[in-house]
Coordinates of C-alpha atoms in Angstrom, one line a residue:
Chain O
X13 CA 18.6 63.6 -39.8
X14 CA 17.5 65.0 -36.8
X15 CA 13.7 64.0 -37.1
X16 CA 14.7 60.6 -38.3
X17 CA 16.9 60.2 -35.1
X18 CA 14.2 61.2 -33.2
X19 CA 11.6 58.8 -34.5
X20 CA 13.9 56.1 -34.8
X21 CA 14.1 56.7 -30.9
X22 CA 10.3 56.9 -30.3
X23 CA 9.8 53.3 -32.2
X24 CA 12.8 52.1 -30.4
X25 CA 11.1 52.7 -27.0
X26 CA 8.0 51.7 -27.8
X27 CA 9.5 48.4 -29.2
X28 CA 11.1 47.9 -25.8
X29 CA 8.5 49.3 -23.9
X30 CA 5.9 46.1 -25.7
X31 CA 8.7 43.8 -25.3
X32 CA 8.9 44.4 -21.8
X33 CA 5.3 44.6 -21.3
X34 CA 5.1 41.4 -23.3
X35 CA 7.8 39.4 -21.4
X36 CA 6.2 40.9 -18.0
X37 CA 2.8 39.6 -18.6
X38 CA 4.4 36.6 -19.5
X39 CA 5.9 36.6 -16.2
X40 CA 3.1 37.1 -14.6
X41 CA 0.6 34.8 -16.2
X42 CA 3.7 31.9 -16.0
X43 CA 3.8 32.7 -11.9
X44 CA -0.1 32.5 -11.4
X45 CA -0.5 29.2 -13.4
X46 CA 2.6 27.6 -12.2
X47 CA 2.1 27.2 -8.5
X48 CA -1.1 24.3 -9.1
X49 CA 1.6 22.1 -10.5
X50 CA 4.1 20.0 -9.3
X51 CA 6.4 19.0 -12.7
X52 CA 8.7 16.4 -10.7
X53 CA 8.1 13.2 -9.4
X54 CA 9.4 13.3 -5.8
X55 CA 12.5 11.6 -5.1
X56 CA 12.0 8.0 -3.4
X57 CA 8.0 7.6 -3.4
X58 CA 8.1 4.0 -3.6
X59 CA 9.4 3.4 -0.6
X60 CA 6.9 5.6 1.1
X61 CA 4.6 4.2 3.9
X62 CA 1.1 3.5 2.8
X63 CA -2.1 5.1 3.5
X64 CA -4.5 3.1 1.8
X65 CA -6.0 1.0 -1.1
X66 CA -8.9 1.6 -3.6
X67 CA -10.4 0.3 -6.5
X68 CA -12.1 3.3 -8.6
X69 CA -14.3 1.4 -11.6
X70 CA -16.0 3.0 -14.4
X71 CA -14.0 4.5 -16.9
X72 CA -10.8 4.9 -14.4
X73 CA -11.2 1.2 -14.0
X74 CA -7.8 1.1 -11.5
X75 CA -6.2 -0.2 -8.4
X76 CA -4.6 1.9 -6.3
X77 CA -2.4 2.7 -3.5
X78 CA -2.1 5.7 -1.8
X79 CA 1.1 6.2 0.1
X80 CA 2.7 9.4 1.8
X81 CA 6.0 10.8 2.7
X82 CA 7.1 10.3 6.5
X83 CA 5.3 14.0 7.5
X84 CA 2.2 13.1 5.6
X85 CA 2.3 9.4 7.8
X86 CA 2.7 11.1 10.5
X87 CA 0.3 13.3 10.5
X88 CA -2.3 10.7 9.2
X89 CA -1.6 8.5 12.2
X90 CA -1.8 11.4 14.8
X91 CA -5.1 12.8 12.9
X92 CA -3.5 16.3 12.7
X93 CA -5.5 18.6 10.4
X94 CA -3.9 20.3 8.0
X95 CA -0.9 18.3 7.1
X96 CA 1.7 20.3 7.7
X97 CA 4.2 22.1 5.3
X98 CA 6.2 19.7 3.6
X99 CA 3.2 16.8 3.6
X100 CA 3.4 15.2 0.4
X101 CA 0.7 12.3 -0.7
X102 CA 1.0 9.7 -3.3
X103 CA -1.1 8.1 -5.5
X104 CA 0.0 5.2 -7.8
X105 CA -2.5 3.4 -10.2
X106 CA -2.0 0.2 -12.3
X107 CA -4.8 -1.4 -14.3
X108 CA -7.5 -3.4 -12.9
X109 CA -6.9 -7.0 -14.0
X110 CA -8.8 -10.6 -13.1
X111 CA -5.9 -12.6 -12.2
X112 CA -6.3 -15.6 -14.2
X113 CA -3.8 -17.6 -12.0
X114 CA -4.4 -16.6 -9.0
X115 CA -8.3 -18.1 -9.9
X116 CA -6.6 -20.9 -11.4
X117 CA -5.0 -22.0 -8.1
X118 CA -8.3 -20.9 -5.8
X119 CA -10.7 -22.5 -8.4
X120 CA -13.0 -19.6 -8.6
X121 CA -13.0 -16.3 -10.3
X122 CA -12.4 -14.1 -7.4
X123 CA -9.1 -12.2 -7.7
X124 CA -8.3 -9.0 -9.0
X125 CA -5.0 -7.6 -9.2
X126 CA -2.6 -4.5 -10.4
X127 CA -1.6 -4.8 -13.8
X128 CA 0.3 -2.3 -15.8
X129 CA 0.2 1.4 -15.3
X130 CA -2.6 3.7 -16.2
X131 CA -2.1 6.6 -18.2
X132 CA -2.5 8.6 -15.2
X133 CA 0.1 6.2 -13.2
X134 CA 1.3 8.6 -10.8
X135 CA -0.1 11.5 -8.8
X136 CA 0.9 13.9 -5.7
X137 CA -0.4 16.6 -3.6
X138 CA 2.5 18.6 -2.3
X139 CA 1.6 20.9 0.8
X140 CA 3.1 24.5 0.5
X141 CA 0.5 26.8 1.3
X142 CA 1.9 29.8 0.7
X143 CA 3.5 28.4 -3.1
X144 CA 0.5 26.8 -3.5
X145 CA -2.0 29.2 -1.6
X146 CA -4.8 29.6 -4.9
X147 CA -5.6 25.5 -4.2
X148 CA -6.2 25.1 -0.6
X149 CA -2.6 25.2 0.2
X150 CA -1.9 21.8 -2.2
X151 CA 0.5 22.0 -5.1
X152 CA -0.8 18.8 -7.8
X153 CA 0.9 16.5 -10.0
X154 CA 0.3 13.8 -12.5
X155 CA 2.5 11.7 -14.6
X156 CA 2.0 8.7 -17.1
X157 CA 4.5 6.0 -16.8
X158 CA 6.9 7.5 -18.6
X159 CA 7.1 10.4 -16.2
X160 CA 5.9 12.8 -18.5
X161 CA 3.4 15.4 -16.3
X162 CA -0.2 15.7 -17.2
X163 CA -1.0 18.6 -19.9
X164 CA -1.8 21.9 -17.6
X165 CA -5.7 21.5 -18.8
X166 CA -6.2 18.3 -17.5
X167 CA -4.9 19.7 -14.2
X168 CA -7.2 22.8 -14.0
X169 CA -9.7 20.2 -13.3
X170 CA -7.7 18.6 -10.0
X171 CA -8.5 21.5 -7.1
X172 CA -12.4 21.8 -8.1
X173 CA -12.7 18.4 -7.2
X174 CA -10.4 18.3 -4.3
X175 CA -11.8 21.3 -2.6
X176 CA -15.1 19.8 -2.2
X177 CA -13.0 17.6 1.0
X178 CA -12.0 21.3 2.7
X179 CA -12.6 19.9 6.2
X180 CA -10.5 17.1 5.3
X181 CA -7.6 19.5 3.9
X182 CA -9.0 18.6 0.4
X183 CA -7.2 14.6 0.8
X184 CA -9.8 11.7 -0.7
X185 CA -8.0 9.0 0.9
X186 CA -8.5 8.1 4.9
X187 CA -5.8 6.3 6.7
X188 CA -6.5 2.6 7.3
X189 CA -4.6 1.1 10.0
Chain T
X21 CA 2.3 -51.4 56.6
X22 CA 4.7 -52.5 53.6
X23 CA 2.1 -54.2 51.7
X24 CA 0.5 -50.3 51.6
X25 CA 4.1 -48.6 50.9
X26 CA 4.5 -50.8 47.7
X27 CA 1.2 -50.3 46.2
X28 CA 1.7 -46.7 47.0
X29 CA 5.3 -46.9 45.5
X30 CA 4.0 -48.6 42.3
X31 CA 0.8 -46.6 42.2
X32 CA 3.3 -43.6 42.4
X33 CA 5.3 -45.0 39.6
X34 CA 3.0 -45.8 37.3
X35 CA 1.3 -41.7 37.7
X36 CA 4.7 -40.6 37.1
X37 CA 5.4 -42.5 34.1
X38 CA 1.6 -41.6 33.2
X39 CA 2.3 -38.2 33.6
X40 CA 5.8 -38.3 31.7
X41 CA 4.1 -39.9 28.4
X42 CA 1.5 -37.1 28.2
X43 CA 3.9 -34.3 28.8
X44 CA 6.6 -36.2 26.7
X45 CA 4.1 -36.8 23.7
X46 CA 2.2 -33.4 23.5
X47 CA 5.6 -31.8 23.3
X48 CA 6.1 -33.8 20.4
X49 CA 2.8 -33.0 19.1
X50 CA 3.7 -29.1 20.1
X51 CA 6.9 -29.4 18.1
X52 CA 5.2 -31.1 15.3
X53 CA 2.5 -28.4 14.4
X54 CA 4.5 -25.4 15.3
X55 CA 7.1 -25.2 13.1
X56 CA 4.1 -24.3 10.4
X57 CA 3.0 -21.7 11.9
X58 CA 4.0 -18.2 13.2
X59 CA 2.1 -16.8 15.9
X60 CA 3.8 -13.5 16.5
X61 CA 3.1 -10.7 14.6
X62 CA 6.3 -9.1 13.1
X63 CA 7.1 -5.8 14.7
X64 CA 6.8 -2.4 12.6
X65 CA 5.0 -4.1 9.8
X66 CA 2.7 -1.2 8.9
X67 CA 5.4 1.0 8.5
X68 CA 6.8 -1.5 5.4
X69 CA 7.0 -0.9 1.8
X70 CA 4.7 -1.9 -0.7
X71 CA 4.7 -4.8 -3.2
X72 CA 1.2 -4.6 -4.7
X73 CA -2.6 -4.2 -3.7
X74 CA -5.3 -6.5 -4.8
X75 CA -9.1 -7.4 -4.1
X76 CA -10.5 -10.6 -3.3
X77 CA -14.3 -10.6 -4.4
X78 CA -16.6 -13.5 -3.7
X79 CA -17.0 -14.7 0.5
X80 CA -13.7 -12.8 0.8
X81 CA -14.9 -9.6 -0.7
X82 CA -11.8 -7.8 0.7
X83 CA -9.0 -5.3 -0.9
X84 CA -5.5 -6.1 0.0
X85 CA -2.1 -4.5 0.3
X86 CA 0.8 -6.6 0.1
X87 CA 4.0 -5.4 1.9
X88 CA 7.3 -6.9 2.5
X89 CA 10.2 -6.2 5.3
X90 CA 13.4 -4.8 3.7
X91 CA 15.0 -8.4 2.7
X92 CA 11.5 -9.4 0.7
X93 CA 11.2 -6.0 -0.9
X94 CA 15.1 -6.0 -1.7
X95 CA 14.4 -9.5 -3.3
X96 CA 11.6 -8.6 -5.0
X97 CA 13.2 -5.5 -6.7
X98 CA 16.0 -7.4 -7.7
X99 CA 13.6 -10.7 -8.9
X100 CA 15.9 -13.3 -7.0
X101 CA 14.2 -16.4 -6.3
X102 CA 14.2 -18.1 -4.0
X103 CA 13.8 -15.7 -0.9
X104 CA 16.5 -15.0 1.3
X105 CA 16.5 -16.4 5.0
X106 CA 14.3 -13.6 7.1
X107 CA 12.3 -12.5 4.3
X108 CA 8.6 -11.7 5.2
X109 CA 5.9 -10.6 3.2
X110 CA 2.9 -9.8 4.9
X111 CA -0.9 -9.2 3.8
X112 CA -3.5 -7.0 5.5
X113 CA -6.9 -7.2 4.1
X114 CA -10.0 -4.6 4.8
X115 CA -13.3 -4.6 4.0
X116 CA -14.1 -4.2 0.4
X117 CA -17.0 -1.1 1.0
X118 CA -18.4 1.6 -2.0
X119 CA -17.2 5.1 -0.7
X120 CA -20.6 7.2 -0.7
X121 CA -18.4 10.4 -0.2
X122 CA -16.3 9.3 -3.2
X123 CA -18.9 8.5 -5.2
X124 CA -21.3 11.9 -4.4
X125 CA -17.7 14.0 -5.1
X126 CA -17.3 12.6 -8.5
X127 CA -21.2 12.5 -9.7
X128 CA -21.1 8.3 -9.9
X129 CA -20.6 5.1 -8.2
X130 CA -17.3 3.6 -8.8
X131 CA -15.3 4.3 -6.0
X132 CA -14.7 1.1 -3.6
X133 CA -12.3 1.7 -0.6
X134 CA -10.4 -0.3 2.4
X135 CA -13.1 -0.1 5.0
X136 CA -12.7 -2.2 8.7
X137 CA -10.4 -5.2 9.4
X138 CA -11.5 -8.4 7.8
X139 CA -11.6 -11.8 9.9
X140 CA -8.5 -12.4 8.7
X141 CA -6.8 -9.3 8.9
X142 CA -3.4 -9.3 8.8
X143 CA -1.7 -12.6 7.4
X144 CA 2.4 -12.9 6.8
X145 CA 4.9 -15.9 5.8
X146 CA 8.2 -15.9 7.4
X147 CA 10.9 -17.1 5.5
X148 CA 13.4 -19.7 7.6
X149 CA 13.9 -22.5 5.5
X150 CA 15.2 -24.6 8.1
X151 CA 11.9 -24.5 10.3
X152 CA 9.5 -24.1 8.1
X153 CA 11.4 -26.8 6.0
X154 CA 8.0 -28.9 5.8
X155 CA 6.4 -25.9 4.7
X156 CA 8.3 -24.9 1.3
X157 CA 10.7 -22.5 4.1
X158 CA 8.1 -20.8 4.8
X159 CA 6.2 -20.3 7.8
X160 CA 2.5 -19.0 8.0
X161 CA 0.4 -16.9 10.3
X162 CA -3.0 -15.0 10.4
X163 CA -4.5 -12.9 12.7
X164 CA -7.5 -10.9 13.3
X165 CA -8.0 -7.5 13.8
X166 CA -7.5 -8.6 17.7
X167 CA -3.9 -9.9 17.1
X168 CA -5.6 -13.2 17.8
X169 CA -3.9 -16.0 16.0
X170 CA -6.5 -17.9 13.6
X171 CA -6.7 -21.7 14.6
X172 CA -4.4 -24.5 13.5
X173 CA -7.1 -26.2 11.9
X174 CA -7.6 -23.3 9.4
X175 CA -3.7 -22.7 9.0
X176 CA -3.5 -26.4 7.5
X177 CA -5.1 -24.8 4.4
X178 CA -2.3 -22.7 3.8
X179 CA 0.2 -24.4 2.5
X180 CA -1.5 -26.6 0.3
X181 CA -2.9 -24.0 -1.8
X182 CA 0.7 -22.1 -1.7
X183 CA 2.5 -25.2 -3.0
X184 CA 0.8 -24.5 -6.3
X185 CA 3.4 -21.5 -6.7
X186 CA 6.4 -23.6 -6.5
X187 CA 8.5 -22.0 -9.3
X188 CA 7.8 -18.4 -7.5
X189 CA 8.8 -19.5 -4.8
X190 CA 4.8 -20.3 -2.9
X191 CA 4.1 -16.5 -3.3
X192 CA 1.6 -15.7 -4.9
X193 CA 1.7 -11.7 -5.3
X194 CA 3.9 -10.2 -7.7
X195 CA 5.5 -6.8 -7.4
X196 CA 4.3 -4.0 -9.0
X197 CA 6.6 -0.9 -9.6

């Protein structure tokens, strides 16, 4: 009985041992991935102040409008670089459609306007840099119109992309008066 | 010497009642054209919310955010026609220009951004249905990048495209969540 106790004991620690190991690196692997991503859409964004406008064409075909929360605003207006902690920027993008009424009335084909939402509707960069300190100090995010977030693939691809603008705090989009 | 004093007296008369006509009948023509158009620009505009973007291709080649002040974006939301008194939606329109640093980021052309202040940069319609009455209640104004009020001759061409949008109330951009 005595041997079997004993070995029963040995598996029993080395179970926990693994399963601790297991749930650790788990941990761990969770806590390095998660700080890129933002997984909620911050409260109030449509009322934020804008930024600016684009059209991106090709296979994006969109408009958009970039807007920002009152710290990104106001340090887009004062040219502060970085944004501070707390900056957040917005990004909403509907399809690109020729307005067939708007023509209509002008009498040429000439308008173009914001249709329904892309399947990447909504995206933000949320400044934390010590949260988000493995991308430039910028947490992403990116929902379809149903609010559901971007799959974590997709996002790996944000912060390359981003951190070509590093003397721009890795933001595309200049402030247009 | 009275012979002189009533020519004088007459002369005098008729100047004055010369002088009384014109003022009297440009202040009618004053009160006449003005009531069409605004030529103030509405304080704290840039800091409203957004209704929808656009771009204008063609001689106007220009992409366009659309804001409103809290009474037309409350309206909007809500899809009450028509506006309320003191509504204002307001357009500023930029350059329509390809963004080289976009473009060299992403590896291909097909990013177009806001670039400088078009001719006619900033343009808004002031809901007061009593002054504007002539005008469908509204009252329109553009300016250029200079705050300098486009002419009245140009501002005649406002409302006579506008009243093609009757049943929305003249406006031609729709909100876009």
């Amino acid at each position: 009985m005595k041997r079997v106790t004993l070995l029963l004991f040995v598996v029993a620690t080395i179970a926990a041992v693994a399963v601790f190991t297991v749930t650790t690196s788990h941990h761990v692997t969770a806590q390095e991935a998660a700080p890129i991503f933002v997984k909620k859409i911050p409260t109030g964004y449509r009322d934020w102040k804008l930024v600016s406008v684009a059209h991106e064409a090709g296979d994006l075909n969109d408009i958009r409008a970039v807007l920002g929360n009152d710290i990104a605003i106001k340090a887009y207006r004062e040219g502060k670089l970085p944004f501070p902690e707390g900056a957040i920027v917005g990004r909403i993008a509907w399809s690109y459609v020729a307005s067939a009424e708007n023509n209509k009335t002008f009498g040429r084909e000439q308008s173009f306007v914001a249709g329904s939402p892309t399947d990447a509707y909504l995206q933000f960069m949320v400044k934390d840099s010590k949260k988000y300190a493995a991308t430039g100090g910028w947490g992403y995010s990116s929902f379809d119109k149903n609010g559901k977030p971007t799959d974590e693939a997709a996002m790996m691809t944000c912060f390359p992309c981003h951190q070509a603008l590093k003397d721009r705090d890795f933001i595309f989009t200049r402030y247009t008066p």
